[in-house]
Amino acid sequence: MLKVESKYTKKYLFAILFFIIMSIICVTIFLTNINSGINEKVQEILLNEVISHRKSLEATISIQYQELEGISEYITSLNTRDMSQLINFTKAFVSKNGFDRIVVAFEDGIGYLSDGSSYDISTRGYYQDTMNGGARNSEPVDSVIDGERRMALSVPIYSQHGQVIGMVMGSYDVRAISEIEFSNLYNNKGYTYLIDYSGNFLINDQKLHNYQGNFYDYCQESNILSNQQLQQIKTDISNYVSGCVLTKGGKETRYLVYVPLESSEWVICYSVLVSDAFQDYQFIMKYETYLLGAVAMVLTVTVLYIFIVNKKERVLLKRADYDSLTGLYNRRKLTEEIKRYLKAQSEFGLAILDIDDFKKINDTYGHPIGDIILKEIGQILRDNLGEYLVGRLGGDEFVILIENVQIINIVIQKLELTCNQIAKIKIEEHPDIVVTCSCGLAVAPKDGETVAELYKAADSALYIAKSLGKNKLAKF
């Protein structure tokens, strides 16, 4: 009898042990897949963020080219070389756009700045290329005026007979533009830098290192990428393909995202520690440890814990659709909805609402006050535009998706009433704060048949609203 009991006990223990081992294997596979899914999701988010920034940067450059061409055409129409008159014109123009300065030069190669000074630019590559009849987007160079690193855009000035007689150049701080959209990503812990297709650093994030040579050489010297990874990056960039890879240097493991620009042979790179990129998923890592311990101790607790974790993950995945500050849809969810609307081939509107001078408010009163304003605006959008899909694009930009735009005047009226409501926001601690917003509206599929085209159209309308003096609404 004892032998029989011992036999069955052994079988039972073997079955339990086998079941526990299989459960551990299954749970391990499950957790591995979760980590893999998180890794893929993080890479997707990073890639989308940098691609979005590329589009924004290229849209900014395109708009600035248009501004310069407008100046060139105006100078042609004046049919004058009275530099005092031209300087006064460009001086007034600088205050209305993103240029630090505007330079006008004719055949003698003397550039006259919008601040009234002048210097010889005849040896500059952008001047020589532009005088040969082509618009030019220069690589970032150190300014001879103040030593700051800037990028120059230039277009020819034509005579009334169509001959190139001069050029108009506008310069701006490309570092400020390239970093602004990443400032809120992972608490600004990532590194942003700009390289050309050959790997030469054009703009180097000072947080990264003081290395001023070649990016590919740096990767080889520091051994953060394998030769295979490095070759893959070079191949991708040469074929205008974006990508995301893991780099390992010492104890640091980082994501490296590289996105080539369409308008020039530049590549935007963004690097962030895996631990920082995973910061929103740290709770999952903690629960994994609890889960493995529970499997080792009690199978029933393990099964129950798996159920609880799965339930929490479902809730958290749902939360992933929402902006943590305002409770509105986030950029990822907005993009999904826009794609769904486009796929349905229905007519709908997309409005981008941007808080006027929000950076000034943040700089003056601090980010906590800025967050209060963002929350207030989120609530106003929910209250006033509840029948539409509302989300926060990022920073101080909000998006409204309007499913039914047959009566466009009603839509515009609702948006204007919402903007008026935002203008009534009062901060108790700082009653002097005045909050206004500008809004740009585009309608699909007429104004765009893809997410990028629609965003660009709405952003262009927003730019028009801003140029009209802010606190305005404009339709593309």
Protein backbone atom coordinates (compact mmCIF):
# COMPACT_ATOMS: atom_id res chain seq x y z
CA MET A 1 0.00 0.00 0.00
CA LEU A 2 2.76 2.40 0.93
CA LYS A 3 4.52 1.50 -2.28
CA VAL A 4 1.36 2.21 -4.28
CA GLU A 5 0.84 5.53 -2.47
CA SER A 6 4.50 6.34 -3.03
CA LYS A 7 4.10 5.44 -6.69
CA TYR A 8 1.05 7.66 -7.10
CA THR A 9 2.70 10.38 -5.02
CA LYS A 10 5.70 10.31 -7.30
CA LYS A 11 3.46 10.47 -10.37
CA TYR A 12 1.46 13.30 -8.82
CA LEU A 13 4.59 15.21 -7.87
CA PHE A 14 6.03 14.56 -11.31
CA ALA A 15 2.80 15.83 -12.92
CA ILE A 16 2.79 18.90 -10.67
CA LEU A 17 6.49 19.52 -11.34
CA PHE A 18 5.96 19.04 -15.08
CA PHE A 19 2.96 21.36 -15.01
CA ILE A 20 4.87 23.99 -13.03
CA ILE A 21 7.83 23.76 -15.42
CA MET A 22 5.54 24.03 -18.43
CA SER A 23 3.72 26.92 -16.77
CA ILE A 24 7.03 28.68 -16.14
CA ILE A 25 8.02 28.07 -19.76
CA CYS A 26 4.67 29.38 -20.99
CA VAL A 27 4.84 32.39 -18.69
CA THR A 28 8.43 33.04 -19.76
CA ILE A 29 7.40 32.91 -23.41
CA PHE A 30 4.48 35.16 -22.61
CA LEU A 31 6.68 37.70 -20.82
CA THR A 32 9.25 37.53 -23.60
CA ASN A 33 6.55 38.36 -26.12
CA ILE A 34 5.36 41.22 -23.94
CA ASN A 35 8.87 42.64 -23.78
CA SER A 36 9.25 42.13 -27.50
CA GLY A 37 5.94 43.90 -28.08
CA ILE A 38 6.98 46.80 -25.87
CA ASN A 39 10.30 47.00 -27.70
CA GLU A 40 8.55 47.09 -31.08
CA LYS A 41 6.06 49.67 -29.81
CA VAL A 42 8.79 51.91 -28.41
CA GLN A 43 10.72 51.71 -31.70
CA GLU A 44 7.55 52.52 -33.63
CA ILE A 45 6.83 55.53 -31.40
CA LEU A 46 10.42 56.76 -31.68
CA LEU A 47 10.45 56.36 -35.46
CA ASN A 48 7.10 58.13 -35.84
CA GLU A 49 8.25 60.98 -33.57
CA VAL A 50 11.42 61.60 -35.59
CA ILE A 51 9.61 61.22 -38.94
CA SER A 52 7.02 63.71 -37.71
CA HIS A 53 9.82 66.09 -36.76
CA ARG A 54 11.38 65.65 -40.21
CA LYS A 55 8.08 66.63 -41.83
CA SER A 56 7.80 69.65 -39.57
CA LEU A 57 11.38 70.73 -40.30
CA GLU A 58 10.92 70.32 -44.06
CA ALA A 59 7.58 72.16 -43.95
CA THR A 60 9.30 75.02 -42.10
CA ILE A 61 12.08 75.17 -44.72
CA SER A 62 9.51 75.09 -47.55
CA ILE A 63 7.54 77.97 -46.05
CA GLN A 64 10.71 79.99 -45.55
CA TYR A 65 11.67 79.43 -49.19
CA GLN A 66 8.28 80.81 -50.18
CA GLU A 67 8.85 83.83 -47.94
CA LEU A 68 12.23 84.52 -49.55
CA GLU A 69 10.82 84.13 -53.07
CA GLY A 70 8.16 86.68 -52.16
CA ILE A 71 10.87 89.13 -51.06
CA SER A 72 12.82 88.48 -54.28
CA GLU A 73 9.77 89.14 -56.45
CA TYR A 74 9.02 92.32 -54.53
CA ILE A 75 12.58 93.60 -55.00
CA THR A 76 12.30 92.83 -58.74
CA SER A 77 9.06 94.81 -58.90
CA LEU A 78 10.69 97.80 -57.15
CA ASN A 79 13.38 97.92 -59.85
CA THR A 80 15.74 99.70 -57.48
CA ARG A 81 19.06 99.14 -55.77
CA ASP A 82 18.48 101.75 -53.11
CA MET A 83 19.87 99.70 -50.21
CA SER A 84 18.37 101.93 -47.53
CA GLN A 85 14.93 101.24 -48.95
CA LEU A 86 15.61 97.51 -49.25
CA ILE A 87 17.09 97.31 -45.73
CA ASN A 88 14.02 98.97 -44.24
CA PHE A 89 11.82 96.47 -46.05
CA THR A 90 13.80 93.40 -44.92
CA LYS A 91 14.05 94.77 -41.37
CA ALA A 92 10.27 94.95 -41.15
CA PHE A 93 10.00 91.48 -42.65
CA VAL A 94 12.41 89.78 -40.18
CA SER A 95 10.09 90.48 -37.26
CA LYS A 96 7.27 88.56 -38.95
CA ASN A 97 8.97 85.20 -39.64
CA GLY A 98 11.47 82.74 -38.24
CA PHE A 99 14.62 84.26 -39.75
CA ASP A 100 17.32 85.71 -37.50
CA ARG A 101 18.39 88.03 -40.29
CA ILE A 102 17.84 88.63 -44.00
CA VAL A 103 20.64 89.58 -46.39
CA VAL A 104 20.31 91.21 -49.82
CA ALA A 105 23.27 91.18 -52.21
CA PHE A 106 23.87 92.04 -55.85
CA GLU A 107 26.70 91.32 -58.31
CA ASP A 108 29.39 93.00 -56.16
CA GLY A 109 29.01 90.32 -53.49
CA ILE A 110 28.39 92.77 -50.65
CA GLY A 111 25.61 91.47 -48.42
CA TYR A 112 23.41 94.08 -46.74
CA LEU A 113 21.83 92.81 -43.55
CA SER A 114 18.39 93.69 -42.25
CA ASP A 115 20.06 95.37 -39.23
CA GLY A 116 21.86 97.81 -41.55
CA SER A 117 25.34 96.26 -41.46
CA SER A 118 27.13 94.75 -44.45
CA TYR A 119 29.91 92.29 -45.22
CA ASP A 120 31.51 90.53 -48.16
CA ILE A 121 29.77 87.21 -49.00
CA SER A 122 31.21 86.81 -52.49
CA THR A 123 33.24 83.74 -51.45
CA ARG A 124 30.35 82.01 -49.76
CA GLY A 125 29.12 78.87 -51.55
CA TYR A 126 25.46 79.77 -51.19
CA TYR A 127 26.07 83.16 -52.82
CA GLN A 128 27.95 81.69 -55.78
CA ASP A 129 25.39 78.94 -56.34
CA THR A 130 22.45 81.32 -56.07
CA MET A 131 24.01 83.81 -58.50
CA ASN A 132 24.13 80.93 -60.97
CA GLY A 133 20.36 80.81 -60.82
CA GLY A 134 19.53 78.16 -58.21
CA ALA A 135 17.84 78.31 -54.82
CA ARG A 136 20.23 77.06 -52.14
CA ASN A 137 19.85 75.38 -48.76
CA SER A 138 23.29 75.55 -47.20
CA GLU A 139 24.78 73.22 -44.63
CA PRO A 140 24.90 74.75 -41.13
CA VAL A 141 27.82 77.14 -40.97
CA ASP A 142 29.35 79.40 -38.32
CA SER A 143 28.14 82.96 -38.88
CA VAL A 144 30.82 85.57 -39.53
CA ILE A 145 28.62 88.04 -37.65
CA ASP A 146 28.16 86.41 -34.25
CA GLY A 147 29.86 83.00 -34.57
CA GLU A 148 26.58 81.14 -33.99
CA ARG A 149 25.84 78.04 -36.09
CA ARG A 150 23.12 78.82 -38.61
CA MET A 151 21.64 77.56 -41.83
CA ALA A 152 21.18 79.84 -44.82
CA LEU A 153 18.40 79.67 -47.39
CA SER A 154 18.88 81.79 -50.49
CA VAL A 155 16.99 82.50 -53.70
CA PRO A 156 17.98 84.57 -56.77
CA ILE A 157 16.79 88.09 -57.50
CA TYR A 158 15.89 88.47 -61.16
CA SER A 159 15.84 91.59 -63.28
CA GLN A 160 12.66 92.47 -65.09
CA HIS A 161 14.26 90.79 -68.12
CA GLY A 162 14.74 87.51 -66.26
CA GLN A 163 18.48 87.76 -65.56
CA VAL A 164 19.99 86.95 -62.16
CA ILE A 165 21.16 90.22 -60.62
CA GLY A 166 21.42 89.30 -56.96
CA MET A 167 20.17 87.11 -54.15
CA VAL A 168 18.12 87.18 -50.95
CA MET A 169 19.33 85.04 -48.06
CA GLY A 170 17.64 84.26 -44.77
CA SER A 171 19.41 82.55 -41.87
CA TYR A 172 18.13 80.88 -38.73
CA ASP A 173 19.34 78.75 -35.84
CA VAL A 174 18.83 75.21 -37.13
CA ARG A 175 19.71 73.75 -33.71
CA ALA A 176 16.71 75.43 -32.12
CA ILE A 177 14.40 74.09 -34.84
CA SER A 178 15.88 70.58 -34.74
CA GLU A 179 15.54 70.25 -30.95
CA ILE A 180 12.26 71.98 -30.17
CA GLU A 181 9.93 69.04 -30.85
CA PHE A 182 12.07 66.61 -28.85
CA SER A 183 12.12 68.78 -25.72
CA ASN A 184 9.08 67.03 -24.24
CA LEU A 185 10.07 63.52 -25.32
CA TYR A 186 11.28 61.38 -22.40
CA ASN A 187 11.84 64.52 -20.30
CA ASN A 188 14.44 65.79 -22.77
CA LYS A 189 16.84 62.95 -21.88
CA GLY A 190 17.58 62.01 -25.48
CA TYR A 191 20.29 63.32 -27.80
CA THR A 192 19.52 65.03 -31.10
CA TYR A 193 22.06 65.61 -33.85
CA LEU A 194 22.18 66.24 -37.57
CA ILE A 195 24.57 64.49 -39.97
CA ASP A 196 24.99 64.43 -43.73
CA TYR A 197 24.82 61.30 -45.87
CA SER A 198 28.58 60.82 -45.44
CA GLY A 199 28.20 60.81 -41.67
CA ASN A 200 29.75 64.22 -40.99
CA PHE A 201 28.28 65.99 -37.95
CA LEU A 202 26.40 69.15 -38.94
CA ILE A 203 24.70 69.83 -35.62
CA ASN A 204 25.97 67.96 -32.57
CA ASP A 205 23.97 67.81 -29.33
CA GLN A 206 26.24 69.15 -26.61
CA LYS A 207 24.75 66.64 -24.16
CA LEU A 208 26.09 63.81 -26.32
CA HIS A 209 29.80 64.49 -26.60
CA ASN A 210 32.22 67.04 -27.99
CA TYR A 211 33.10 64.83 -30.93
CA GLN A 212 33.07 67.01 -34.06
CA GLY A 213 34.26 64.54 -36.68
CA ASN A 214 32.36 61.81 -38.51
CA PHE A 215 29.45 59.91 -37.00
CA TYR A 216 30.44 56.61 -38.59
CA ASP A 217 34.02 56.99 -37.34
CA TYR A 218 32.71 57.78 -33.86
CA CYS A 219 30.56 54.61 -33.88
CA GLN A 220 33.56 52.49 -34.89
CA GLU A 221 35.92 54.11 -32.38
CA SER A 222 33.46 53.78 -29.49
CA ASN A 223 32.34 50.31 -30.66
CA ILE A 224 28.65 51.09 -30.09
CA LEU A 225 27.55 49.51 -33.38
CA SER A 226 28.59 46.33 -35.10
CA ASN A 227 30.01 46.51 -38.62
CA GLN A 228 26.81 44.90 -39.88
CA GLN A 229 24.63 47.52 -38.17
CA LEU A 230 26.83 50.33 -39.45
CA GLN A 231 26.66 49.02 -43.00
CA GLN A 232 22.88 48.65 -42.73
CA ILE A 233 22.54 52.27 -41.59
CA LYS A 234 24.68 53.49 -44.49
CA THR A 235 22.62 51.43 -46.95
CA ASP A 236 19.33 52.66 -45.50
CA ILE A 237 20.40 56.30 -45.61
CA SER A 238 21.67 56.03 -49.19
CA ASN A 239 18.28 54.54 -50.17
CA TYR A 240 16.38 57.16 -48.18
CA VAL A 241 15.08 54.62 -45.65
CA SER A 242 14.48 55.46 -41.98
CA GLY A 243 15.32 53.01 -39.22
CA CYS A 244 15.86 52.29 -35.53
CA VAL A 245 18.68 50.17 -34.06
CA LEU A 246 20.06 49.30 -30.62
CA THR A 247 23.52 50.59 -29.73
CA LYS A 248 25.66 49.28 -26.88
CA GLY A 249 28.46 51.27 -25.32
CA GLY A 250 29.80 50.13 -21.95
CA LYS A 251 26.81 49.65 -19.64
CA GLU A 252 24.55 51.83 -21.81
CA THR A 253 22.06 50.42 -24.31
CA ARG A 254 20.37 52.99 -26.49
CA TYR A 255 17.88 53.30 -29.28
CA LEU A 256 19.28 55.15 -32.29
CA VAL A 257 16.74 56.49 -34.79
CA TYR A 258 17.90 57.84 -38.14
CA VAL A 259 15.59 59.62 -40.60
CA PRO A 260 16.90 61.10 -43.89
CA LEU A 261 15.45 64.42 -45.08
CA GLU A 262 13.83 64.72 -48.50
CA SER A 263 14.89 68.31 -49.13
CA SER A 264 18.63 67.83 -48.56
CA GLU A 265 21.24 65.16 -47.91
CA TRP A 266 20.84 65.45 -44.15
CA VAL A 267 19.85 62.88 -41.58
CA ILE A 268 18.08 63.61 -38.29
CA CYS A 269 19.35 61.29 -35.56
CA TYR A 270 17.83 60.79 -32.14
CA SER A 271 19.36 58.63 -29.40
CA VAL A 272 17.81 57.71 -26.03
CA LEU A 273 18.59 55.18 -23.32
CA VAL A 274 16.42 52.07 -23.48
CA SER A 275 15.66 52.54 -19.78
CA ASP A 276 14.37 56.06 -20.46
CA ALA A 277 12.35 54.91 -23.45
CA PHE A 278 10.86 52.13 -21.30
CA GLN A 279 10.01 54.49 -18.44
CA ASP A 280 6.29 54.31 -19.23
CA TYR A 281 6.47 50.52 -19.03
CA GLN A 282 8.54 50.11 -15.86
CA PHE A 283 5.53 48.89 -13.93
CA ILE A 284 5.31 45.93 -16.33
CA MET A 285 8.91 44.98 -15.53
CA LYS A 286 8.07 45.00 -11.82
CA TYR A 287 5.00 42.85 -12.32
CA GLU A 288 7.02 40.36 -14.34
CA THR A 289 9.23 39.73 -11.29
CA TYR A 290 6.19 39.25 -9.07
CA LEU A 291 4.66 36.93 -11.62
CA LEU A 292 7.70 34.66 -11.88
CA GLY A 293 7.98 34.46 -8.09
CA ALA A 294 4.29 33.57 -7.79
CA VAL A 295 4.68 30.77 -10.36
CA ALA A 296 7.57 29.31 -8.40
CA MET A 297 5.60 29.36 -5.10
CA VAL A 298 1.97 28.67 -5.81
CA LEU A 299 0.45 27.73 -9.15
CA THR A 300 -2.99 29.02 -8.25
CA VAL A 301 -1.60 32.40 -7.27
CA THR A 302 0.30 32.44 -10.55
CA VAL A 303 -2.85 31.81 -12.59
CA LEU A 304 -4.72 34.47 -10.62
CA TYR A 305 -1.85 36.91 -10.96
CA ILE A 306 -1.66 36.34 -14.71
CA PHE A 307 -5.34 37.19 -14.92
CA ILE A 308 -4.84 40.39 -12.90
CA VAL A 309 -1.80 41.45 -14.92
CA ASN A 310 -3.61 40.79 -18.19
CA LYS A 311 -6.57 42.82 -17.00
CA LYS A 312 -4.31 45.70 -15.98
CA GLU A 313 -2.46 45.52 -19.28
CA ARG A 314 -5.74 45.81 -21.17
CA VAL A 315 -6.57 48.92 -19.16
CA LEU A 316 -3.10 50.34 -19.70
CA LEU A 317 -3.19 49.65 -23.42
CA LYS A 318 -6.44 51.58 -23.51
CA ARG A 319 -4.79 54.41 -21.61
CA ALA A 320 -2.04 54.40 -24.24
CA ASP A 321 -4.55 56.09 -26.55
CA TYR A 322 -4.86 59.13 -24.29
CA ASP A 323 -2.68 62.09 -23.42
CA SER A 324 -1.73 61.81 -19.74
CA LEU A 325 -1.99 65.56 -19.06
CA THR A 326 -5.26 66.53 -20.74
CA GLY A 327 -7.05 63.19 -20.99
CA LEU A 328 -7.61 63.78 -24.72
CA TYR A 329 -6.56 61.41 -27.49
CA ASN A 330 -2.80 61.40 -28.12
CA ARG A 331 -0.92 61.75 -31.41
CA ARG A 332 -0.83 58.01 -32.08
CA LYS A 333 -4.57 57.59 -31.61
CA LEU A 334 -5.28 60.70 -33.70
CA THR A 335 -3.17 59.32 -36.54
CA GLU A 336 -5.06 56.03 -36.39
CA GLU A 337 -8.41 57.83 -36.54
CA ILE A 338 -7.34 60.03 -39.45
CA LYS A 339 -6.22 56.93 -41.37
CA ARG A 340 -9.57 55.28 -40.60
CA TYR A 341 -11.47 58.33 -41.86
CA LEU A 342 -9.33 58.44 -45.01
CA LYS A 343 -9.82 54.74 -45.62
CA ALA A 344 -13.60 55.23 -45.41
CA GLN A 345 -13.21 57.86 -48.18
CA SER A 346 -15.59 60.19 -46.38
CA GLU A 347 -15.40 63.96 -46.25
CA PHE A 348 -14.18 65.23 -42.89
CA GLY A 349 -12.38 68.21 -41.43
CA LEU A 350 -9.12 68.45 -39.51
CA ALA A 351 -8.43 71.53 -37.42
CA ILE A 352 -5.14 72.27 -35.66
CA LEU A 353 -5.49 74.61 -32.68
CA ASP A 354 -2.30 76.20 -31.34
CA ILE A 355 -1.92 78.33 -28.20
CA ASP A 356 -0.46 81.74 -29.07
CA ASP A 357 2.86 82.58 -27.39
CA PHE A 358 2.67 79.51 -25.16
CA LYS A 359 6.45 79.24 -24.94
CA LYS A 360 6.54 82.78 -23.55
CA ILE A 361 3.99 81.81 -20.90
CA ASN A 362 6.06 78.75 -19.94
CA ASP A 363 9.28 80.77 -19.82
CA THR A 364 7.70 83.57 -17.77
CA TYR A 365 5.46 81.70 -15.34
CA GLY A 366 6.85 78.16 -15.41
CA HIS A 367 5.74 74.83 -16.81
CA PRO A 368 3.30 74.06 -13.95
CA ILE A 369 1.23 77.10 -14.98
CA GLY A 370 1.52 76.00 -18.62
CA ASP A 371 0.20 72.56 -17.64
CA ILE A 372 -2.77 74.16 -15.87
CA ILE A 373 -3.59 76.08 -19.05
CA LEU A 374 -3.30 72.93 -21.18
CA LYS A 375 -5.68 71.09 -18.84
CA GLU A 376 -8.15 74.00 -18.94
CA ILE A 377 -8.07 74.01 -22.74
CA GLY A 378 -8.55 70.23 -22.82
CA GLN A 379 -11.70 70.61 -20.70
CA ILE A 380 -13.02 73.45 -22.88
CA LEU A 381 -12.52 71.36 -26.02
CA ARG A 382 -14.41 68.45 -24.42
CA ASP A 383 -17.25 70.72 -23.30
CA ASN A 384 -17.61 72.69 -26.53
CA LEU A 385 -16.69 70.10 -29.16
CA GLY A 386 -17.85 66.90 -27.52
CA GLU A 387 -19.49 65.61 -30.68
CA TYR A 388 -16.13 65.67 -32.48
CA LEU A 389 -12.95 63.65 -31.93
CA VAL A 390 -10.52 65.85 -29.99
CA GLY A 391 -6.89 65.18 -29.14
CA ARG A 392 -3.58 66.71 -28.22
CA LEU A 393 -0.98 66.56 -30.97
CA GLY A 394 1.84 67.48 -28.60
CA GLY A 395 3.19 70.58 -26.87
CA ASP A 396 0.58 73.33 -27.24
CA GLU A 397 -1.09 71.90 -30.36
CA PHE A 398 -4.52 70.28 -30.33
CA VAL A 399 -6.39 68.53 -33.15
CA ILE A 400 -10.13 68.36 -33.82
CA LEU A 401 -11.47 65.75 -36.28
CA ILE A 402 -14.86 66.79 -37.65
CA GLU A 403 -16.73 63.88 -39.18
CA ASN A 404 -19.52 65.93 -40.76
CA VAL A 405 -18.43 69.10 -42.57
CA GLN A 406 -21.32 69.55 -45.00
CA ILE A 407 -22.22 72.84 -43.33
CA ILE A 408 -18.78 74.34 -43.00
CA ASN A 409 -20.01 77.65 -41.59
CA ILE A 410 -21.43 75.88 -38.53
CA VAL A 411 -18.11 74.11 -37.98
CA ILE A 412 -16.20 77.39 -38.23
CA GLN A 413 -18.67 79.04 -35.87
CA LYS A 414 -18.18 76.30 -33.27
CA LEU A 415 -14.40 76.57 -33.56
CA GLU A 416 -14.53 80.35 -33.16
CA LEU A 417 -16.80 80.05 -30.11
CA THR A 418 -14.35 77.56 -28.63
CA CYS A 419 -11.44 79.95 -29.24
CA ASN A 420 -13.45 82.73 -27.55
CA GLN A 421 -14.03 80.44 -24.58
CA ILE A 422 -10.30 79.73 -24.35
CA ALA A 423 -9.63 83.47 -24.32
CA LYS A 424 -11.67 83.66 -21.08
CA ILE A 425 -9.27 81.39 -19.18
CA LYS A 426 -8.07 83.05 -15.98
CA ILE A 427 -5.28 81.79 -13.73
CA GLU A 428 -5.98 82.78 -10.14
CA GLU A 429 -2.31 83.09 -9.17
CA HIS A 430 -1.49 85.14 -12.30
CA PRO A 431 -4.54 87.18 -13.40
CA ASP A 432 -2.38 89.06 -15.93
CA ILE A 433 -1.98 85.98 -18.14
CA VAL A 434 -3.90 86.29 -21.41
CA VAL A 435 -4.51 83.04 -23.28
CA THR A 436 -5.46 83.10 -26.96
CA CYS A 437 -5.26 80.54 -29.72
CA SER A 438 -5.04 80.31 -33.49
CA CYS A 439 -6.73 77.64 -35.59
CA GLY A 440 -6.14 76.19 -39.06
CA LEU A 441 -8.79 74.09 -40.81
CA ALA A 442 -8.41 71.66 -43.71
CA VAL A 443 -10.99 69.37 -45.33
CA ALA A 444 -10.31 65.87 -46.66
CA PRO A 445 -10.07 64.59 -49.29
CA LYS A 446 -10.10 67.98 -51.04
CA ASP A 447 -7.11 69.39 -49.12
CA GLY A 448 -5.25 66.09 -48.64
CA GLU A 449 -5.59 62.38 -49.24
CA THR A 450 -2.96 61.19 -46.76
CA VAL A 451 -2.25 61.92 -43.11
CA ALA A 452 0.85 63.93 -44.03
CA GLU A 453 -0.93 65.98 -46.71
CA LEU A 454 -3.85 66.75 -44.40
CA TYR A 455 -1.59 67.77 -41.51
CA LYS A 456 0.41 69.95 -43.88
CA ALA A 457 -2.72 71.66 -45.21
CA ALA A 458 -4.09 72.33 -41.71
CA ASP A 459 -0.67 73.52 -40.56
CA SER A 460 -0.47 75.89 -43.53
CA ALA A 461 -3.89 77.27 -42.60
CA LEU A 462 -2.65 77.66 -39.02
CA TYR A 463 0.38 79.55 -40.31
CA ILE A 464 -1.96 81.91 -42.18
CA ALA A 465 -3.99 82.46 -39.00
CA LYS A 466 -0.80 83.26 -37.08
CA SER A 467 0.38 85.65 -39.78
CA LEU A 468 -2.94 87.53 -39.60
CA GLY A 469 -2.11 88.58 -36.07
CA LYS A 470 -2.88 85.43 -34.05
CA ASN A 471 -6.15 84.69 -32.22
CA LYS A 472 -7.57 83.93 -35.67
CA LEU A 473 -9.07 81.03 -37.59
CA ALA A 474 -8.12 80.31 -41.21
CA LYS A 475 -9.25 77.69 -43.68
CA PHE A 476 -6.81 76.13 -46.17
